[in-house]
mmCIF file of C-alpha atoms in Angstrom:
data_model
loop_
_atom_site.group_PDB
_atom_site.id
_atom_site.type_symbol
_atom_site.label_atom_id
_atom_site.label_comp_id
_atom_site.label_asym_id
_atom_site.label_seq_id
_atom_site.Cartn_x
_atom_site.Cartn_y
_atom_site.Cartn_z
ATOM 1 C CA MET A 3 -10.070 -15.749 0.917
ATOM 2 C CA ALA A 4 -12.074 -14.756 -1.612
ATOM 3 C CA VAL A 5 -12.432 -10.571 -2.423
ATOM 4 C CA VAL A 6 -16.459 -9.667 -1.722
ATOM 5 C CA TYR A 7 -17.503 -6.667 -3.163
ATOM 6 C CA LYS A 8 -20.177 -5.006 -5.308
ATOM 7 C CA GLN A 9 -19.882 -3.949 -8.949
ATOM 8 C CA THR A 10 -21.981 -0.822 -7.781
ATOM 9 C CA MET A 11 -19.527 0.123 -4.881
ATOM 10 C CA SER A 12 -17.684 3.743 -5.320
ATOM 11 C CA LYS A 13 -13.729 3.676 -6.432
ATOM 12 C CA SER A 14 -13.117 4.833 -2.351
ATOM 13 C CA GLU A 15 -15.291 1.664 -1.179
ATOM 14 C CA LEU A 16 -13.157 -0.560 -3.394
ATOM 15 C CA LEU A 17 -9.591 0.998 -2.406
ATOM 16 C CA GLU A 18 -11.253 0.092 1.118
ATOM 17 C CA VAL A 19 -11.886 -3.539 0.455
ATOM 18 C CA ALA A 20 -8.225 -3.658 -1.222
ATOM 19 C CA ALA A 21 -6.711 -2.119 1.991
ATOM 20 C CA SER A 22 -8.279 -4.796 4.001
ATOM 21 C CA ASN A 23 -7.339 -7.613 1.836
ATOM 22 C CA ASN A 24 -3.740 -6.862 1.524
ATOM 23 C CA ILE A 25 -4.341 -6.408 -2.041
ATOM 24 C CA PRO A 26 -1.866 -3.571 -3.366
ATOM 25 C CA ILE A 27 -3.988 -0.931 -5.553
ATOM 26 C CA GLN A 28 -2.719 2.605 -7.093
ATOM 27 C CA ASP A 29 -4.411 5.262 -6.531
ATOM 28 C CA ASN A 30 -5.177 6.441 -10.087
ATOM 29 C CA MET A 31 -6.676 3.221 -10.928
ATOM 30 C CA THR A 32 -9.715 3.107 -12.479
ATOM 31 C CA LYS A 33 -12.690 1.341 -10.688
ATOM 32 C CA ALA A 34 -12.923 -0.674 -13.481
ATOM 33 C CA GLU A 35 -9.208 -1.704 -13.015
ATOM 34 C CA ILE A 36 -9.539 -2.406 -9.558
ATOM 35 C CA ILE A 37 -12.902 -4.794 -10.147
ATOM 36 C CA GLU A 38 -10.666 -6.383 -13.047
ATOM 37 C CA ILE A 39 -7.621 -7.143 -10.060
ATOM 38 C CA PHE A 40 -10.290 -8.110 -7.740
ATOM 39 C CA GLU A 41 -11.978 -11.218 -10.228
ATOM 40 C CA ASN A 42 -8.041 -11.717 -11.353
ATOM 41 C CA TYR A 43 -7.638 -12.121 -7.829
ATOM 42 C CA ASN A 44 -10.589 -14.463 -7.284
ATOM 43 C CA GLN A 45 -10.261 -16.499 -9.955
ATOM 44 C CA GLY A 46 -6.335 -17.284 -9.414
ATOM 45 C CA LEU A 47 -7.873 -18.519 -5.667
ATOM 46 C CA GLU A 48 -10.365 -20.712 -7.832
ATOM 47 C CA GLU A 49 -7.743 -22.076 -9.932
ATOM 48 C CA GLU A 50 -5.297 -23.023 -7.089
ATOM 49 C CA THR A 51 -8.042 -25.070 -4.996
ATOM 50 C CA GLN A 52 -8.978 -27.208 -8.185
ATOM 51 C CA ASN A 53 -5.275 -27.846 -9.083
ATOM 52 C CA ASP A 54 -2.457 -28.476 -6.105
ATOM 53 C CA THR A 55 0.143 -28.334 -8.779
ATOM 54 C CA LEU A 56 -0.305 -24.586 -9.270
ATOM 55 C CA PRO A 57 2.377 -22.277 -7.553
ATOM 56 C CA GLN A 58 1.600 -21.207 -3.971
ATOM 57 C CA VAL A 59 0.554 -17.692 -4.086
ATOM 58 C CA GLU A 60 1.714 -15.680 -0.810
ATOM 59 C CA GLU A 61 -1.561 -15.415 0.925
ATOM 60 C CA GLY A 62 -3.287 -12.541 0.693
ATOM 61 C CA LYS A 63 -2.261 -11.799 -3.142
ATOM 62 C CA GLY A 64 -3.328 -12.769 -6.189
ATOM 63 C CA ALA A 65 -1.124 -12.906 -9.467
ATOM 64 C CA ALA A 66 -2.554 -9.516 -10.512
ATOM 65 C CA ALA A 67 -1.717 -7.850 -7.200
ATOM 66 C CA GLU A 68 2.057 -9.757 -7.213
ATOM 67 C CA GLU A 69 3.014 -7.629 -10.715
ATOM 68 C CA ASN A 70 1.582 -4.863 -9.548
ATOM 69 C CA ALA A 71 3.766 -5.250 -6.318
ATOM 70 C CA GLU A 72 6.582 -5.930 -8.815
ATOM 71 C CA ASP A 73 6.092 -3.141 -10.980
ATOM 72 C CA ASP A 74 6.257 -0.713 -7.877
ATOM 73 C CA LYS A 75 9.301 -2.690 -6.670
ATOM 74 C CA GLU A 76 11.201 -1.883 -10.192
ATOM 75 C CA SER A 77 9.955 1.886 -10.181
ATOM 76 C CA MET A 78 11.287 2.481 -6.818
ATOM 77 C CA LYS A 79 14.628 1.302 -8.068
ATOM 78 C CA GLU A 80 14.722 4.373 -10.207
ATOM 79 C CA TYR A 81 15.154 6.809 -7.250
ATOM 80 C CA ASP A 82 17.111 7.404 -4.777
ATOM 81 C CA LEU A 83 15.717 10.463 -3.301
ATOM 82 C CA PHE A 84 12.761 9.635 -0.888
ATOM 83 C CA VAL A 85 10.586 11.832 1.348
ATOM 84 C CA TYR A 86 8.114 10.397 4.365
ATOM 85 C CA ALA A 87 4.787 11.936 3.507
ATOM 86 C CA GLY A 88 2.737 10.624 7.231
ATOM 87 C CA PRO A 89 2.442 12.584 10.374
ATOM 88 C CA SER A 90 5.210 13.297 12.607
ATOM 89 C CA LEU A 91 5.372 10.223 15.394
ATOM 90 C CA PRO A 92 5.917 10.864 18.799
ATOM 91 C CA ARG A 93 9.334 11.295 20.745
ATOM 92 C CA GLY A 94 10.796 12.559 17.480
ATOM 93 C CA ARG A 95 10.785 8.971 16.086
ATOM 94 C CA LEU A 96 9.929 10.011 12.530
ATOM 95 C CA LYS A 97 9.145 13.818 11.129
ATOM 96 C CA GLU A 98 6.766 14.650 8.394
ATOM 97 C CA ASN A 99 8.578 15.645 5.063
ATOM 98 C CA ALA A 100 11.745 13.818 6.458
ATOM 99 C CA VAL A 101 13.930 13.100 3.449
ATOM 100 C CA PHE A 102 16.260 10.202 2.901
ATOM 101 C CA ARG A 103 18.776 9.445 0.242
ATOM 102 C CA GLY A 104 19.391 5.953 -0.764
ATOM 103 C CA THR A 105 17.560 3.125 -2.323
ATOM 104 C CA PHE A 106 14.036 2.239 -1.164
ATOM 105 C CA GLU A 107 14.976 -0.783 0.689
ATOM 106 C CA ASP A 108 17.630 0.771 2.494
ATOM 107 C CA ILE A 109 14.812 3.153 4.136
ATOM 108 C CA LYS A 110 12.804 0.450 5.102
ATOM 109 C CA GLN A 111 15.979 -1.079 6.452
ATOM 110 C CA TYR A 112 16.942 2.270 8.412
ATOM 111 C CA LEU A 113 13.244 2.356 9.660
ATOM 112 C CA SER A 114 12.878 -1.157 10.675
ATOM 113 C CA ASP A 115 11.941 -0.617 14.637
ATOM 114 C CA VAL A 116 9.597 2.550 13.590
ATOM 115 C CA LEU A 117 7.882 0.374 10.684
ATOM 116 C CA GLU A 118 7.019 -2.640 12.879
ATOM 117 C CA GLU A 119 4.997 -0.460 15.143
ATOM 118 C CA TYR A 120 3.755 1.684 11.986
ATOM 119 C CA PRO A 121 3.998 -0.723 9.023
ATOM 120 C CA GLN A 122 1.929 1.843 6.654
ATOM 121 C CA ILE A 123 4.477 3.657 6.854
ATOM 122 C CA LYS A 124 6.363 1.830 4.144
ATOM 123 C CA ASN A 125 3.296 3.210 1.595
ATOM 124 C CA LEU A 126 3.759 7.010 2.499
ATOM 125 C CA ILE A 127 7.308 6.962 1.619
ATOM 126 C CA VAL A 128 7.624 8.679 -2.089
ATOM 127 C CA PRO A 129 10.478 9.430 -4.473
ATOM 128 C CA THR A 130 10.634 13.338 -3.995
ATOM 129 C CA GLU A 131 9.562 13.954 -7.381
ATOM 130 C CA LYS A 132 6.172 12.599 -6.659
ATOM 131 C CA LEU A 133 5.733 14.463 -3.468
ATOM 132 C CA ALA A 134 3.403 17.118 -4.854
ATOM 133 C CA SER A 135 0.620 15.038 -6.060
ATOM 134 C CA PHE A 136 1.056 12.423 -3.549
ATOM 135 C CA SER A 137 0.373 14.929 -0.720
ATOM 136 C CA VAL A 138 -2.797 15.551 -2.171
ATOM 137 C CA LYS A 139 -3.743 11.971 -2.260
ATOM 138 C CA VAL A 140 -2.953 12.150 1.832
ATOM 139 C CA LYS A 141 -4.991 14.562 2.361
ATOM 140 C CA THR A 142 -8.095 13.546 0.057
ATOM 141 C CA PRO A 143 -10.637 11.227 1.671
ATOM 142 C CA GLY A 144 -11.549 8.097 -0.186
ATOM 143 C CA ASN A 145 -7.797 6.753 -1.275
ATOM 144 C CA ILE A 146 -5.623 4.476 0.117
ATOM 145 C CA ALA A 147 -2.924 6.766 1.017
ATOM 146 C CA HIS A 148 -5.598 8.973 3.060
ATOM 147 C CA LYS A 149 -6.172 5.379 4.880
ATOM 148 C CA TYR A 150 -2.721 5.168 5.339
ATOM 149 C CA TYR A 151 -2.278 8.184 6.954
ATOM 150 C CA SER A 152 -5.167 8.462 8.957
ATOM 151 C CA ASP A 153 -4.307 4.630 10.150
ATOM 152 C CA ILE A 154 -1.044 5.935 11.589
ATOM 153 C CA VAL A 155 -2.963 8.533 13.347
ATOM 154 C CA SER A 156 -4.960 6.235 15.306
ATOM 155 C CA ALA A 157 -2.319 4.039 16.210
ATOM 156 C CA MET A 158 -0.612 7.088 17.831
ATOM 157 C CA ARG A 159 -4.103 7.913 19.449
ATOM 158 C CA GLY A 160 -3.773 4.132 20.842
ATOM 159 C CA THR A 161 -6.971 2.954 18.600
ATOM 160 C CA LYS A 162 -4.490 0.745 16.473
ATOM 161 C CA GLU A 163 -6.364 -0.751 13.747
ATOM 162 C CA VAL A 164 -3.476 -1.917 12.274
#
């Protein structure tokens, strides 16, 4: 399904569109870069329908989004100390600012039971070196990190929108 957006939308609105279409966008991207990713995504969908011999892309992700996801995975491999920048979960399942040592994949595996209920948690686990700048994003409305944080809080209250 094509991404529906308007050139006149604000950056925060574009970030919400990206989140609702499962297109990974980085908060530090400009509005023009986000729109370019949407255009590439939509162009990829058109080409797929015109030519069945093209490689199939996982539903909900365009070629540009896949490249960004690969870059994110590669950059995460450089680190071995991560911190969870989200809200504390009920019953002590995961505390705000919990620190983890290991690869990002190891941490996701360790938290697999929690990730089943709150999948946005993986987006709020960052290398310790990036915690200061990331915590500002989490507390600032209008960016994707804040949306993930809010979604977890909503899910804990029972108004799951995830």
